Coordinates of C-alpha atoms in Angstrom, one line a residue:
M1 CA 37.3 7.3 65.5
R2 CA 34.1 5.3 66.2
F3 CA 32.7 6.3 62.9
F4 CA 35.8 5.0 61.1
N5 CA 35.7 1.7 63.0
K6 CA 32.0 1.2 62.1
F7 CA 32.8 2.1 58.5
I8 CA 35.6 -0.5 58.3
L9 CA 33.4 -3.2 59.9
V10 CA 30.5 -2.6 57.5
Y11 CA 33.0 -2.6 54.6
I12 CA 34.5 -6.0 55.7
L13 CA 31.0 -7.5 56.1
F14 CA 30.0 -6.2 52.6
V15 CA 33.1 -7.6 51.0
S16 CA 32.8 -11.0 52.7
C17 CA 29.1 -11.3 51.6
Q18 CA 30.1 -10.5 48.0
S19 CA 32.8 -13.2 48.0
Q20 CA 30.5 -15.8 49.4
D21 CA 28.0 -15.1 46.6
D22 CA 30.7 -15.8 44.0
I23 CA 31.2 -19.3 45.5
L24 CA 27.5 -20.3 45.7
E25 CA 25.9 -21.5 42.5
I26 CA 22.3 -20.3 42.5
Q27 CA 20.1 -22.5 40.3
P28 CA 17.3 -20.7 38.5
L29 CA 13.8 -21.9 39.2
P30 CA 12.3 -23.9 36.3
D31 CA 10.0 -21.9 34.0
R32 CA 6.4 -22.4 34.9
I33 CA 4.1 -23.6 32.1
N34 CA 1.9 -20.7 31.1
T35 CA -1.7 -21.4 32.0
E36 CA -3.3 -18.1 31.0
N37 CA -5.0 -19.5 28.0
Y38 CA -6.6 -22.4 29.9
E39 CA -10.2 -22.0 31.2
E40 CA -9.6 -25.0 33.4
F41 CA -6.4 -26.9 34.3
I42 CA -4.3 -28.9 36.7
L43 CA -0.6 -27.9 36.5
I44 CA 1.7 -30.6 38.1
Q45 CA 5.3 -30.5 39.0
I46 CA 7.1 -33.8 39.9
E47 CA 10.8 -33.3 40.6
D48 CA 12.0 -31.3 37.6
Q49 CA 9.1 -32.2 35.2
Q50 CA 6.1 -30.1 34.7
F51 CA 3.0 -30.9 32.7
V52 CA -0.6 -29.6 32.5
F53 CA -3.9 -31.3 32.2
G54 CA -6.2 -28.7 30.6
A55 CA -9.2 -27.8 28.6
D56 CA -8.7 -24.6 26.6
R57 CA -11.3 -22.2 25.6
K58 CA -12.5 -24.5 22.9
N59 CA -13.3 -27.0 25.6
Q60 CA -11.2 -29.8 24.1
D61 CA -11.7 -33.2 25.6
R62 CA -13.5 -32.0 28.7
K63 CA -14.1 -35.6 30.0
N64 CA -10.4 -35.8 31.0
L65 CA -10.6 -32.7 33.3
G66 CA -13.2 -31.6 35.7
A67 CA -14.6 -31.2 39.2
E68 CA -17.9 -31.6 40.9
L69 CA -19.6 -31.2 44.2
V70 CA -21.3 -34.2 45.6
V71 CA -23.8 -34.3 48.4
R72 CA -23.1 -37.0 50.9
S73 CA -24.5 -38.1 54.2
S74 CA -22.6 -38.9 57.4
S75 CA -23.2 -42.0 59.5
V76 CA -25.6 -39.9 61.7
G77 CA -27.5 -38.5 58.7
V78 CA -25.9 -35.1 58.4
L79 CA -25.6 -33.9 54.8
Y80 CA -22.3 -32.3 53.6
H81 CA -20.5 -31.6 50.3
S82 CA -17.5 -33.4 48.9
L83 CA -15.4 -32.0 46.1
I84 CA -14.1 -34.5 43.6
F85 CA -11.6 -33.4 40.9
W86 CA -9.6 -35.1 38.2
G87 CA -7.3 -34.5 35.2
G88 CA -5.8 -36.9 32.8
I89 CA -4.1 -37.6 29.6
D90 CA -4.9 -40.8 27.6
N91 CA -2.4 -42.2 25.1
V92 CA -4.7 -44.5 23.1
D93 CA -1.8 -45.6 20.9
F94 CA 0.1 -47.1 23.8
R95 CA -2.9 -47.8 26.1
E96 CA -1.4 -45.6 28.8
L97 CA -3.0 -43.3 31.2
Q98 CA -1.6 -40.4 33.3
R99 CA -4.0 -39.0 35.8
L100 CA -4.2 -37.0 39.0
G101 CA -7.4 -36.9 41.0
G102 CA -8.6 -36.2 44.5
T103 CA -11.4 -35.7 47.0
I104 CA -11.9 -33.1 49.6
E105 CA -14.4 -34.5 52.1
E106 CA -16.5 -32.0 53.9
F107 CA -15.7 -29.2 51.4
L108 CA -16.4 -25.8 53.0
G109 CA -15.0 -23.4 50.4
E110 CA -11.7 -21.5 50.7
G111 CA -9.2 -23.0 53.1
I112 CA -6.5 -25.6 53.5
Y113 CA -7.5 -29.3 53.5
K114 CA -4.8 -31.7 54.7
T115 CA -4.1 -35.1 53.1
G116 CA -2.2 -38.1 54.3
R117 CA -2.5 -40.5 57.2
E118 CA -5.9 -40.5 58.9
K119 CA -7.1 -37.6 56.8
E120 CA -10.4 -37.8 54.9
S121 CA -9.2 -35.7 51.9
N122 CA -6.9 -37.5 49.6
C123 CA -5.2 -37.6 46.2
D124 CA -4.2 -40.3 43.8
Y125 CA -1.8 -40.2 40.9
F126 CA -1.7 -42.8 38.1
D127 CA 1.5 -42.8 36.0
F128 CA 1.6 -45.2 33.1
G129 CA 0.5 -48.3 35.0
V130 CA 1.7 -47.4 38.5
S131 CA -0.8 -46.2 41.2
W132 CA 0.3 -43.7 43.8
Y133 CA -1.9 -42.7 46.8
S134 CA -1.7 -40.0 49.5
H135 CA -3.7 -41.8 52.2
Y136 CA -1.4 -44.6 53.1
N137 CA -0.4 -45.0 56.8
T138 CA 2.6 -42.7 56.7
E139 CA 3.7 -39.7 58.6
E140 CA 3.7 -37.3 55.6
V141 CA 1.0 -34.7 55.5
G142 CA 0.2 -32.8 52.3
Y143 CA -2.4 -30.2 51.6
L144 CA -4.9 -29.0 49.0
K145 CA -5.4 -25.2 49.3
V146 CA -8.5 -23.6 47.9
S147 CA -7.6 -19.9 47.5
F148 CA -10.7 -18.8 45.5
W149 CA -14.2 -20.1 45.5
D150 CA -17.2 -18.1 44.3
G151 CA -19.7 -21.0 43.9
K152 CA -18.8 -21.4 40.2
T153 CA -15.0 -21.2 39.9
L154 CA -12.5 -23.0 42.1
E155 CA -8.7 -22.1 42.2
G156 CA -5.9 -23.2 44.4
N157 CA -2.7 -25.2 44.7
F158 CA -1.4 -28.4 46.3
D159 CA 1.6 -30.1 47.8
I160 CA 1.1 -33.8 48.4
M161 CA 3.2 -36.9 49.1
V162 CA 2.0 -40.0 47.3
H163 CA 3.2 -43.6 47.8
N164 CA 3.5 -46.4 45.3
S165 CA 0.6 -48.9 45.8
L166 CA 2.9 -51.9 45.3
N167 CA 5.8 -50.6 47.4
Q168 CA 4.9 -48.0 50.0
S169 CA 8.5 -47.2 50.7
Q170 CA 8.6 -45.4 47.3
S171 CA 7.2 -41.9 47.3
K172 CA 6.9 -38.8 45.2
N173 CA 6.2 -35.2 46.1
I174 CA 3.8 -33.6 43.7
T175 CA 3.1 -29.9 43.7
G176 CA 0.9 -27.8 41.5
E177 CA -2.0 -25.5 40.8
F178 CA -5.6 -25.9 39.6
K179 CA -8.5 -24.0 38.3
F180 CA -12.0 -25.5 37.7
K181 CA -15.5 -24.4 36.7
I182 CA -18.1 -26.2 38.8
E183 CA -21.4 -26.6 36.9

């Protein structure tokens, strides 16, 4: 009898789970832009929009995409590296610029670097005349994650909150991935 009761209970749970799935509408994730053909890129997602800043194998317009390590000195004379990266699209016809850039102060290779209030690492986003920054005095914390670093190639992802420079109550969440060659 116990077996029969357990069977009935499992059957009821199974049927109830199936009926709940019929009610819920599961939205598919947006298709990710394919970056396999890019030697270097920044892939950005803002709300439901995706776009890529990239230089393909032919190295087209490399000045609008890149990263470099810069040697800096602390206030007490200790040397350290900062990683600076950028990607952009210029629309010369309309004199508009769309750009994402950032700095990781004290770059140590693979790891997670936080952005936001009182953090030294930061990101900025320029969207057709409006400037957005991650370092305003807000509670939100974002991150830049370097998942691969071999001294020449840098790969990772990010999830940052940026605020409008003219109205800090306006914010955007920007997520994405990157891959750079450091020369």
